[in-house]
PDB file of C-alpha atoms and ligand atoms in Angstrom:
ATOM      1  CA  MET A   1      49.406  80.777 -87.006  1.00 68.00           C
ATOM      2  CA  PHE A   2      47.697  80.861 -82.890  1.00 82.00           C
ATOM      3  CA  LYS A   3      46.384  83.587 -81.913  1.00 94.00           C
ATOM      4  CA  LYS A   4      48.418  85.479 -78.909  1.00 96.00           C
ATOM      5  CA  ILE A   5      46.991  85.332 -75.536  1.00 97.00           C
ATOM      6  CA  VAL A   6      48.885  87.519 -73.377  1.00 97.00           C
ATOM      7  CA  VAL A   7      48.273  86.838 -69.284  1.00 98.00           C
ATOM      8  CA  PHE A   8      49.778  89.204 -66.811  1.00 98.00           C
ATOM      9  CA  THR A   9      50.169  88.427 -63.155  1.00 98.00           C
ATOM     10  CA  GLY A  10      50.495  89.908 -59.790  1.00 98.00           C
ATOM     11  CA  ALA A  11      50.442  88.788 -56.434  1.00 98.00           C
ATOM     12  CA  GLY A  12      47.060  87.431 -56.680  1.00 98.00           C
ATOM     13  CA  ILE A  13      46.779  85.062 -58.758  1.00 98.00           C
ATOM     14  CA  SER A  14      49.854  82.967 -56.770  1.00 98.00           C
ATOM     15  CA  ALA A  15      48.268  84.117 -52.614  1.00 98.00           C
ATOM     16  CA  GLU A  16      46.535  80.682 -52.429  1.00 98.00           C
ATOM     17  CA  SER A  17      49.209  78.561 -52.925  1.00 98.00           C
ATOM     18  CA  GLY A  18      50.302  80.823 -50.307  1.00 96.00           C
ATOM     19  CA  LEU A  19      52.562  83.011 -50.343  1.00 96.00           C
ATOM     20  CA  GLY A  20      51.170  86.605 -49.205  1.00 91.00           C
ATOM     21  CA  THR A  21      50.411  89.286 -51.770  1.00 97.00           C
ATOM     22  CA  PHE A  22      51.300  92.762 -50.930  1.00 96.00           C
ATOM     23  CA  ARG A  23      48.321  95.556 -49.951  1.00 95.00           C
ATOM     24  CA  ASP A  24      45.822  93.483 -49.547  1.00 94.00           C
ATOM     25  CA  VAL A  25      45.485  92.939 -45.326  1.00 91.00           C
ATOM     26  CA  GLY A  26      47.885  91.676 -43.776  1.00 92.00           C
ATOM     27  CA  GLY A  27      50.768  92.348 -46.773  1.00 95.00           C
ATOM     28  CA  LEU A  28      54.026  92.057 -47.096  1.00 95.00           C
ATOM     29  CA  TRP A  29      53.816  96.224 -47.293  1.00 95.00           C
ATOM     30  CA  LYS A  30      51.478  96.103 -44.384  1.00 94.00           C
ATOM     31  CA  LYS A  31      55.185  93.779 -41.934  1.00 94.00           C
ATOM     32  CA  TYR A  32      57.417  96.257 -43.699  1.00 95.00           C
ATOM     33  CA  ASN A  33      58.687  99.419 -45.201  1.00 96.00           C
ATOM     34  CA  ILE A  34      59.528  99.737 -49.078  1.00 97.00           C
ATOM     35  CA  GLU A  35      62.396 101.613 -48.400  1.00 97.00           C
ATOM     36  CA  ASP A  36      64.389  99.366 -45.751  1.00 97.00           C
ATOM     37  CA  VAL A  37      63.918  95.947 -47.642  1.00 98.00           C
ATOM     38  CA  ALA A  38      63.304  97.041 -51.500  1.00 98.00           C
ATOM     39  CA  THR A  39      65.630 100.123 -52.532  1.00 98.00           C
ATOM     40  CA  PRO A  40      68.578 100.299 -53.535  1.00 98.00           C
ATOM     41  CA  GLU A  41      69.928 102.629 -51.107  1.00 98.00           C
ATOM     42  CA  ALA A  42      68.050  99.856 -48.496  1.00 98.00           C
ATOM     43  CA  PHE A  43      71.090  97.453 -49.347  1.00 98.00           C
ATOM     44  CA  ASN A  44      73.355  99.937 -49.119  1.00 97.00           C
ATOM     45  CA  LYS A  45      72.391 100.991 -45.768  1.00 97.00           C
ATOM     46  CA  ASN A  46      71.765  97.510 -44.729  1.00 97.00           C
ATOM     47  CA  PRO A  47      72.097  94.952 -46.787  1.00 97.00           C
ATOM     48  CA  SER A  48      72.091  91.393 -43.937  1.00 97.00           C
ATOM     49  CA  LEU A  49      68.760  92.809 -43.441  1.00 97.00           C
ATOM     50  CA  VAL A  50      67.716  92.656 -46.774  1.00 98.00           C
ATOM     51  CA  LEU A  51      69.200  90.053 -48.065  1.00 98.00           C
ATOM     52  CA  ASP A  52      66.681  88.043 -44.743  1.00 97.00           C
ATOM     53  CA  PHE A  53      63.685  89.760 -46.543  1.00 97.00           C
ATOM     54  CA  TYR A  54      64.530  87.881 -49.575  1.00 97.00           C
ATOM     55  CA  ASN A  55      65.778  84.761 -47.323  1.00 97.00           C
ATOM     56  CA  GLN A  56      62.113  84.333 -45.421  1.00 96.00           C
ATOM     57  CA  ARG A  57      60.428  84.654 -49.261  1.00 96.00           C
ATOM     58  CA  ARG A  58      62.424  81.843 -51.007  1.00 96.00           C
ATOM     59  CA  LYS A  59      62.467  79.889 -47.733  1.00 96.00           C
ATOM     60  CA  GLN A  60      58.229  79.937 -48.287  1.00 96.00           C
ATOM     61  CA  LEU A  61      58.388  79.207 -52.026  1.00 96.00           C
ATOM     62  CA  LEU A  62      60.378  76.565 -51.532  1.00 94.00           C
ATOM     63  CA  LYS A  63      56.845  75.079 -49.825  1.00 95.00           C
ATOM     64  CA  SER A  64      55.061  76.257 -52.288  1.00 97.00           C
ATOM     65  CA  LYS A  65      53.140  74.757 -55.003  1.00 98.00           C
ATOM     66  CA  PRO A  66      50.976  75.862 -58.636  1.00 98.00           C
ATOM     67  CA  ASN A  67      47.532  76.213 -57.670  1.00 98.00           C
ATOM     68  CA  VAL A  68      45.159  75.248 -60.010  1.00 98.00           C
ATOM     69  CA  ALA A  69      45.314  79.035 -61.858  1.00 98.00           C
ATOM     70  CA  HIS A  70      49.017  78.712 -62.239  1.00 98.00           C
ATOM     71  CA  LEU A  71      48.274  75.360 -63.489  1.00 98.00           C
ATOM     72  CA  SER A  72      45.204  75.605 -65.678  1.00 98.00           C
ATOM     73  CA  LEU A  73      47.049  79.304 -68.026  1.00 98.00           C
ATOM     74  CA  ALA A  74      49.668  76.185 -69.181  1.00 98.00           C
ATOM     75  CA  LYS A  75      46.737  74.330 -71.069  1.00 98.00           C
ATOM     76  CA  LEU A  76      46.526  77.131 -73.055  1.00 98.00           C
ATOM     77  CA  GLN A  77      49.716  76.338 -74.708  1.00 97.00           C
ATOM     78  CA  LYS A  78      48.000  73.318 -76.476  1.00 96.00           C
ATOM     79  CA  LYS A  79      46.153  75.741 -78.482  1.00 96.00           C
ATOM     80  CA  PHE A  80      47.733  79.848 -77.763  1.00 97.00           C
ATOM     81  CA  ASN A  81      50.529  81.294 -78.585  1.00 97.00           C
ATOM     82  CA  LEU A  82      50.977  82.150 -74.656  1.00 98.00           C
ATOM     83  CA  VAL A  83      52.755  84.586 -72.817  1.00 98.00           C
ATOM     84  CA  VAL A  84      52.867  84.844 -69.296  1.00 98.00           C
ATOM     85  CA  ILE A  85      54.325  88.542 -68.075  1.00 98.00           C
ATOM     86  CA  THR A  86      54.078  88.288 -64.262  1.00 98.00           C
ATOM     87  CA  GLN A  87      55.748  90.621 -61.332  1.00 98.00           C
ATOM     88  CA  ASN A  88      55.918  87.888 -59.212  1.00 98.00           C
ATOM     89  CA  ILE A  89      59.698  87.137 -58.180  1.00 98.00           C
ATOM     90  CA  ASP A  90      58.487  83.394 -57.961  1.00 98.00           C
ATOM     91  CA  ASN A  91      59.388  80.203 -60.156  1.00 98.00           C
ATOM     92  CA  LEU A  92      55.435  78.960 -60.218  1.00 98.00           C
ATOM     93  CA  HIS A  93      54.827  80.016 -64.329  1.00 98.00           C
ATOM     94  CA  GLU A  94      57.897  78.061 -64.266  1.00 98.00           C
ATOM     95  CA  ARG A  95      56.729  76.031 -62.326  1.00 98.00           C
ATOM     96  CA  SER A  96      53.356  74.891 -63.842  1.00 98.00           C
ATOM     97  CA  GLY A  97      54.853  74.542 -68.090  1.00 98.00           C
ATOM     98  CA  VAL A  98      54.220  77.920 -68.667  1.00 98.00           C
ATOM     99  CA  LYS A  99      57.391  77.954 -71.886  1.00 98.00           C
ATOM    100  CA  ASN A 100      57.333  81.643 -72.216  1.00 98.00           C
ATOM    101  CA  ILE A 101      57.392  83.699 -69.119  1.00 98.00           C
ATOM    102  CA  ILE A 102      58.766  87.525 -68.913  1.00 98.00           C
ATOM    103  CA  HIS A 103      59.948  88.652 -65.208  1.00 98.00           C
ATOM    104  CA  LEU A 104      59.221  92.857 -64.974  1.00 98.00           C
ATOM    105  CA  HIS A 105      60.838  92.246 -61.082  1.00 98.00           C
ATOM    106  CA  GLY A 106      63.315  89.567 -61.585  1.00 98.00           C
ATOM    107  CA  LYS A 107      63.295  86.056 -59.421  1.00 98.00           C
ATOM    108  CA  LEU A 108      63.527  84.922 -56.703  1.00 97.00           C
ATOM    109  CA  THR A 109      66.166  81.739 -57.186  1.00 97.00           C
ATOM    110  CA  GLU A 110      68.726  84.316 -58.845  1.00 98.00           C
ATOM    111  CA  SER A 111      71.605  86.428 -56.946  1.00 98.00           C
ATOM    112  CA  ARG A 112      73.496  88.299 -59.246  1.00 98.00           C
ATOM    113  CA  SER A 113      76.531  90.772 -59.114  1.00 98.00           C
ATOM    114  CA  THR A 114      76.777  94.379 -57.575  1.00 97.00           C
ATOM    115  CA  LEU A 115      80.034  94.329 -59.730  1.00 96.00           C
ATOM    116  CA  ASP A 116      78.946  93.232 -63.095  1.00 95.00           C
ATOM    117  CA  ASN A 117      75.773  92.281 -63.230  1.00 94.00           C
ATOM    118  CA  LYS A 118      76.192  88.672 -63.880  1.00 97.00           C
ATOM    119  CA  ILE A 119      73.633  86.598 -62.962  1.00 97.00           C
ATOM    120  CA  TYR A 120      74.326  83.020 -61.096  1.00 97.00           C
ATOM    121  CA  PRO A 121      70.978  80.575 -60.050  1.00 95.00           C
ATOM    122  CA  ILE A 122      70.310  80.567 -55.993  1.00 94.00           C
ATOM    123  CA  ASN A 123      71.217  76.938 -55.056  1.00 78.00           C
ATOM    124  CA  ASN A 124      69.772  76.612 -51.382  1.00 77.00           C
ATOM    125  CA  SER A 125      67.462  78.728 -50.975  1.00 84.00           C
ATOM    126  CA  GLU A 126      69.423  81.308 -48.950  1.00 95.00           C
ATOM    127  CA  LEU A 127      72.164  84.496 -50.025  1.00 97.00           C
ATOM    128  CA  ASN A 128      74.344  85.932 -47.013  1.00 96.00           C
ATOM    129  CA  LEU A 129      76.537  88.504 -47.011  1.00 97.00           C
ATOM    130  CA  GLY A 130      80.059  87.060 -47.875  1.00 96.00           C
ATOM    131  CA  ASP A 131      77.973  85.377 -50.885  1.00 96.00           C
ATOM    132  CA  LEU A 132      80.622  86.540 -53.975  1.00 97.00           C
ATOM    133  CA  CYS A 133      80.653  86.482 -57.239  1.00 97.00           C
ATOM    134  CA  SER A 134      83.439  85.321 -59.156  1.00 96.00           C
ATOM    135  CA  LYS A 135      85.238  88.557 -59.553  1.00 97.00           C
ATOM    136  CA  GLY A 136      84.782  89.002 -55.490  1.00 97.00           C
ATOM    137  CA  GLY A 137      81.651  91.482 -55.362  1.00 96.00           C
ATOM    138  CA  GLN A 138      79.077  90.731 -53.802  1.00 97.00           C
ATOM    139  CA  LEU A 139      75.710  88.902 -54.747  1.00 97.00           C
ATOM    140  CA  ARG A 140      72.256  90.483 -54.335  1.00 98.00           C
ATOM    141  CA  PRO A 141      68.956  89.320 -55.640  1.00 98.00           C
ATOM    142  CA  ASN A 142      68.358  89.549 -59.351  1.00 98.00           C
ATOM    143  CA  VAL A 143      64.634  91.856 -57.761  1.00 98.00           C
ATOM    144  CA  VAL A 144      64.022  94.706 -59.503  1.00 98.00           C
ATOM    145  CA  TRP A 145      64.010  97.324 -56.747  1.00 98.00           C
ATOM    146  CA  PHE A 146      62.085 100.363 -56.339  1.00 97.00           C
ATOM    147  CA  GLY A 147      63.676 103.145 -58.140  1.00 96.00           C
ATOM    148  CA  GLU A 148      65.613 101.648 -60.432  1.00 97.00           C
ATOM    149  CA  ASP A 149      64.555  99.832 -64.642  1.00 97.00           C
ATOM    150  CA  VAL A 150      62.926  97.713 -65.024  1.00 98.00           C
ATOM    151  CA  PRO A 151      65.138  96.249 -68.027  1.00 96.00           C
ATOM    152  CA  ASN A 152      61.951  93.751 -69.615  1.00 98.00           C
ATOM    153  CA  MET A 153      59.496  96.736 -70.321  1.00 98.00           C
ATOM    154  CA  ASN A 154      59.759  97.222 -73.696  1.00 98.00           C
ATOM    155  CA  ASN A 155      60.109  93.215 -73.717  1.00 98.00           C
ATOM    156  CA  ALA A 156      56.038  92.832 -72.574  1.00 98.00           C
ATOM    157  CA  ILE A 157      54.911  96.450 -74.341  1.00 98.00           C
ATOM    158  CA  ASP A 158      55.752  94.445 -78.176  1.00 97.00           C
ATOM    159  CA  GLU A 159      54.345  91.474 -76.611  1.00 97.00           C
ATOM    160  CA  VAL A 160      50.663  93.548 -75.503  1.00 97.00           C
ATOM    161  CA  LYS A 161      50.411  95.165 -78.601  1.00 96.00           C
ATOM    162  CA  SER A 162      50.742  91.747 -81.423  1.00 95.00           C
ATOM    163  CA  ALA A 163      48.279  90.010 -77.990  1.00 96.00           C
ATOM    164  CA  SER A 164      44.612  89.469 -79.707  1.00 95.00           C
ATOM    165  CA  ILE A 165      43.382  88.735 -75.800  1.00 96.00           C
ATOM    166  CA  PHE A 166      45.307  90.797 -73.276  1.00 97.00           C
ATOM    167  CA  ILE A 167      44.163  88.491 -69.638  1.00 98.00           C
ATOM    168  CA  ILE A 168      45.576  90.235 -65.829  1.00 98.00           C
ATOM    169  CA  ILE A 169      45.195  88.182 -62.851  1.00 98.00           C
ATOM    170  CA  GLY A 170      45.432  89.215 -58.931  1.00 98.00           C
ATOM    171  CA  THR A 171      47.208  92.748 -59.395  1.00 98.00           C
ATOM    172  CA  SER A 172      46.391  96.104 -57.429  1.00 97.00           C
ATOM    173  CA  LEU A 173      48.154  98.460 -60.927  1.00 97.00           C
ATOM    174  CA  ASN A 174      49.939 100.075 -57.750  1.00 95.00           C
ATOM    175  CA  VAL A 175      53.163  99.397 -59.142  1.00 96.00           C
ATOM    176  CA  TYR A 176      54.551 101.482 -62.241  1.00 97.00           C
ATOM    177  CA  PRO A 177      55.442 100.918 -64.964  1.00 97.00           C
ATOM    178  CA  ALA A 178      54.179  97.648 -65.016  1.00 98.00           C
ATOM    179  CA  ALA A 179      50.549  99.211 -64.691  1.00 97.00           C
ATOM    180  CA  ASN A 180      50.809 100.880 -67.894  1.00 96.00           C
ATOM    181  CA  LEU A 181      51.334  98.006 -69.514  1.00 97.00           C
ATOM    182  CA  ILE A 182      47.075  97.875 -70.528  1.00 96.00           C
ATOM    183  CA  ASN A 183      47.759 101.372 -72.040  1.00 95.00           C
ATOM    184  CA  TYR A 184      49.698  99.772 -75.214  1.00 95.00           C
ATOM    185  CA  CYS A 185      46.604  97.313 -75.748  1.00 93.00           C
ATOM    186  CA  LEU A 186      44.106  98.419 -78.829  1.00 85.00           C
ATOM    187  CA  LYS A 187      40.521  98.955 -79.120  1.00 80.00           C
ATOM    188  CA  SER A 188      40.277  95.517 -81.065  1.00 79.00           C
ATOM    189  CA  GLN A 189      41.760  93.839 -77.946  1.00 90.00           C
ATOM    190  CA  ARG A 190      39.780  91.407 -75.531  1.00 95.00           C
ATOM    191  CA  ILE A 191      40.903  92.701 -72.298  1.00 97.00           C
ATOM    192  CA  ILE A 192      39.287  90.329 -69.010  1.00 97.00           C
ATOM    193  CA  LEU A 193      40.652  90.994 -65.532  1.00 98.00           C
ATOM    194  CA  ILE A 194      40.351  88.695 -62.379  1.00 98.00           C
ATOM    195  CA  ASP A 195      40.882  89.735 -58.801  1.00 98.00           C
ATOM    196  CA  PRO A 196      38.316  89.842 -56.418  1.00 98.00           C
ATOM    197  CA  ASN A 197      38.252  93.476 -54.909  1.00 97.00           C
ATOM    198  CA  PRO A 198      39.412  94.655 -58.834  1.00 97.00           C
ATOM    199  CA  THR A 199      40.244  98.092 -59.855  1.00 93.00           C
ATOM    200  CA  ARG A 200      37.612  99.302 -62.382  1.00 92.00           C
ATOM    201  CA  ILE A 201      38.670 100.435 -65.833  1.00 92.00           C
ATOM    202  CA  ASN A 202      36.583 101.055 -68.323  1.00 90.00           C
ATOM    203  CA  GLY A 203      36.374  98.027 -72.154  1.00 91.00           C
ATOM    204  CA  VAL A 204      37.274  96.010 -69.498  1.00 96.00           C
ATOM    205  CA  GLU A 205      35.458  92.471 -69.156  1.00 97.00           C
ATOM    206  CA  ILE A 206      35.799  92.354 -65.097  1.00 97.00           C
ATOM    207  CA  PHE A 207      35.586  89.205 -62.826  1.00 98.00           C
ATOM    208  CA  ALA A 208      35.655  89.591 -59.430  1.00 98.00           C
ATOM    209  CA  LYS A 209      36.532  86.058 -58.108  1.00 98.00           C
ATOM    210  CA  LYS A 210      39.596  84.629 -56.725  1.00 98.00           C
ATOM    211  CA  ALA A 211      42.537  83.320 -59.538  1.00 98.00           C
ATOM    212  CA  THR A 212      41.478  79.406 -58.420  1.00 98.00           C
ATOM    213  CA  GLU A 213      37.919  79.861 -58.728  1.00 98.00           C
ATOM    214  CA  PHE A 214      37.734  81.901 -62.693  1.00 98.00           C
ATOM    215  CA  VAL A 215      40.708  81.197 -63.776  1.00 98.00           C
ATOM    216  CA  PRO A 216      40.257  77.347 -65.087  1.00 98.00           C
ATOM    217  CA  LYS A 217      36.686  77.821 -66.435  1.00 98.00           C
ATOM    218  CA  LEU A 218      37.733  80.641 -68.193  1.00 98.00           C
ATOM    219  CA  VAL A 219      40.587  78.460 -69.399  1.00 98.00           C
ATOM    220  CA  ASP A 220      37.981  76.051 -70.142  1.00 98.00           C
ATOM    221  CA  ASP A 221      35.681  78.395 -72.449  1.00 97.00           C
ATOM    222  CA  LEU A 222      38.951  79.816 -73.951  1.00 97.00           C
ATOM    223  CA  LEU A 223      39.884  76.163 -75.252  1.00 96.00           C
ATOM    224  CA  SER A 224      36.905  75.027 -76.110  1.00 95.00           C
ATOM    225  CA  SER A 225      35.724  78.022 -78.643  1.00 89.00           C
ATOM    226  CA  ASN A 226      35.848  78.108 -81.428  1.00 68.00           C
ATOM    227  CA  ASN A 227      37.809  81.284 -82.736  1.00 63.00           C
TER     228      ASN A 227
HETATM  229  P1  LIG B 301      49.491  93.841 -55.044  1.00 70.39           P
HETATM  230  O1  LIG B 301      49.167  93.666 -53.102  1.00 70.39           O
HETATM  231  O2  LIG B 301      49.107  95.255 -55.210  1.00 70.39           O
HETATM  232  O3  LIG B 301      47.994  93.157 -55.610  1.00 70.39           O
HETATM  233  C1  LIG B 301      47.330  91.953 -55.443  1.00 70.39           C
HETATM  234  C2  LIG B 301      45.969  92.100 -55.399  1.00 70.39           C
HETATM  235  O4  LIG B 301      45.804  90.401 -55.762  1.00 70.39           O
HETATM  236  C3  LIG B 301      45.034  93.150 -55.192  1.00 70.39           C
HETATM  237  O5  LIG B 301      44.353  93.350 -56.315  1.00 70.39           O
HETATM  238  C4  LIG B 301      44.389  91.178 -54.548  1.00 70.39           C
HETATM  239  O6  LIG B 301      42.537  92.250 -54.897  1.00 70.39           O
HETATM  240  C5  LIG B 301      44.250  90.819 -55.383  1.00 70.39           C
HETATM  241  N1  LIG B 301      44.423  88.990 -54.733  1.00 70.39           N
HETATM  242  C6  LIG B 301      44.348  88.782 -53.680  1.00 70.39           C
HETATM  243  N2  LIG B 301      44.229  87.952 -53.508  1.00 70.39           N
HETATM  244  C7  LIG B 301      43.550  86.940 -55.396  1.00 70.39           C
HETATM  245  C8  LIG B 301      42.825  85.503 -55.033  1.00 70.39           C
HETATM  246  N3  LIG B 301      43.047  84.779 -54.627  1.00 70.39           N
HETATM  247  N4  LIG B 301      43.223  85.603 -56.605  1.00 70.39           N
HETATM  248  C9  LIG B 301      43.061  86.996 -57.663  1.00 70.39           C
HETATM  249  N5  LIG B 301      43.301  88.182 -57.341  1.00 70.39           N
HETATM  250  C10 LIG B 301      44.176  87.684 -55.705  1.00 70.39           C
HETATM  251  O7  LIG B 301      50.306  93.255 -55.477  1.00 70.39           O
HETATM  252  P2  LIG B 301      50.595  93.256 -57.418  1.00 70.39           P
HETATM  253  O8  LIG B 301      49.884  94.403 -57.529  1.00 70.39           O
HETATM  254  O9  LIG B 301      51.194  92.214 -57.694  1.00 70.39           O
HETATM  255  O10 LIG B 301      57.384  94.408 -56.735  1.00 70.39           O
HETATM  256  O11 LIG B 301      52.101  93.937 -56.877  1.00 70.39           O
HETATM  257  C11 LIG B 301      53.138  94.848 -57.756  1.00 70.39           C
HETATM  258  C12 LIG B 301      54.730  94.850 -57.188  1.00 70.39           C
HETATM  259  O12 LIG B 301      54.413  95.657 -56.357  1.00 70.39           O
HETATM  260  C13 LIG B 301      54.883  93.507 -56.805  1.00 70.39           C
HETATM  261  O13 LIG B 301      55.269  93.232 -58.197  1.00 70.39           O
HETATM  262  C14 LIG B 301      56.059  94.423 -55.836  1.00 70.39           C
HETATM  263  C15 LIG B 301      55.956  95.462 -55.487  1.00 70.39           C
HETATM  264  O14 LIG B 301      55.653  95.848 -54.742  1.00 70.39           O
HETATM  265  C16 LIG B 301      58.289  95.057 -56.748  1.00 70.39           C
HETATM  266  O15 LIG B 301      58.923  94.769 -55.267  1.00 70.39           O
HETATM  267  C17 LIG B 301      58.797  95.848 -57.058  1.00 70.39           C
END
């Protein structure tokens, strides 16, 4: 049986693909208030503003491609049972060839009915007021907003518990419940964190480097190791 590697990613892995992070200098949450664009209340109050915020993210995503960090992670599938748990709403892990991905915060490429939660693909880059589901309800981005449940959290916890190696890349570990995943690691597991501005955590191997600088080397080391 292949050993399981679970990789937990945040905005930092997509930074070098041209997608901004949230909390770094110049990050999205320095330009926008979370309360204006990323809560259910914001969508009730000013749906156009919220839809426009995600339309801009989607347009940026269309211009971006996976970087060497995304691409090298996919190579782990040759020798390991790889699960990527991502907080990112982009599709760069999918486009790099990773098969088993859990999106904790939803997907930019999907919309969801406000009537019955049915999911629809977004075929062009925009989702607008008046775009309706088959029952006539307004569509919203299929993303998790602040104050909403994270439906995939329990699946993610199960994957973390059964991993041999847990690799964290490019996240400030500020947002819960996602940041709690690390607390489900067992003592026997190897935990590795790659981030140029890392959160120091006991028992974690820390590499204060950019994803594209360090992930390819880590992947090569894991693929050439004997265990
Ligand atoms: P943050 O913006 O909070 O953190 C980004 C992390 O990426 C920081 O720790 C940076 O040091 C690191 N970083 C920057 N450049 C990097 C690079 N080239 N390589 C590796 N790491 C780099 O983003 P997240 O932790 O992903 O949720 O944010 C978590 C959640 O907060 C998001 O999913 C989103 C946001 O609000 C929702 O909208 C629900």
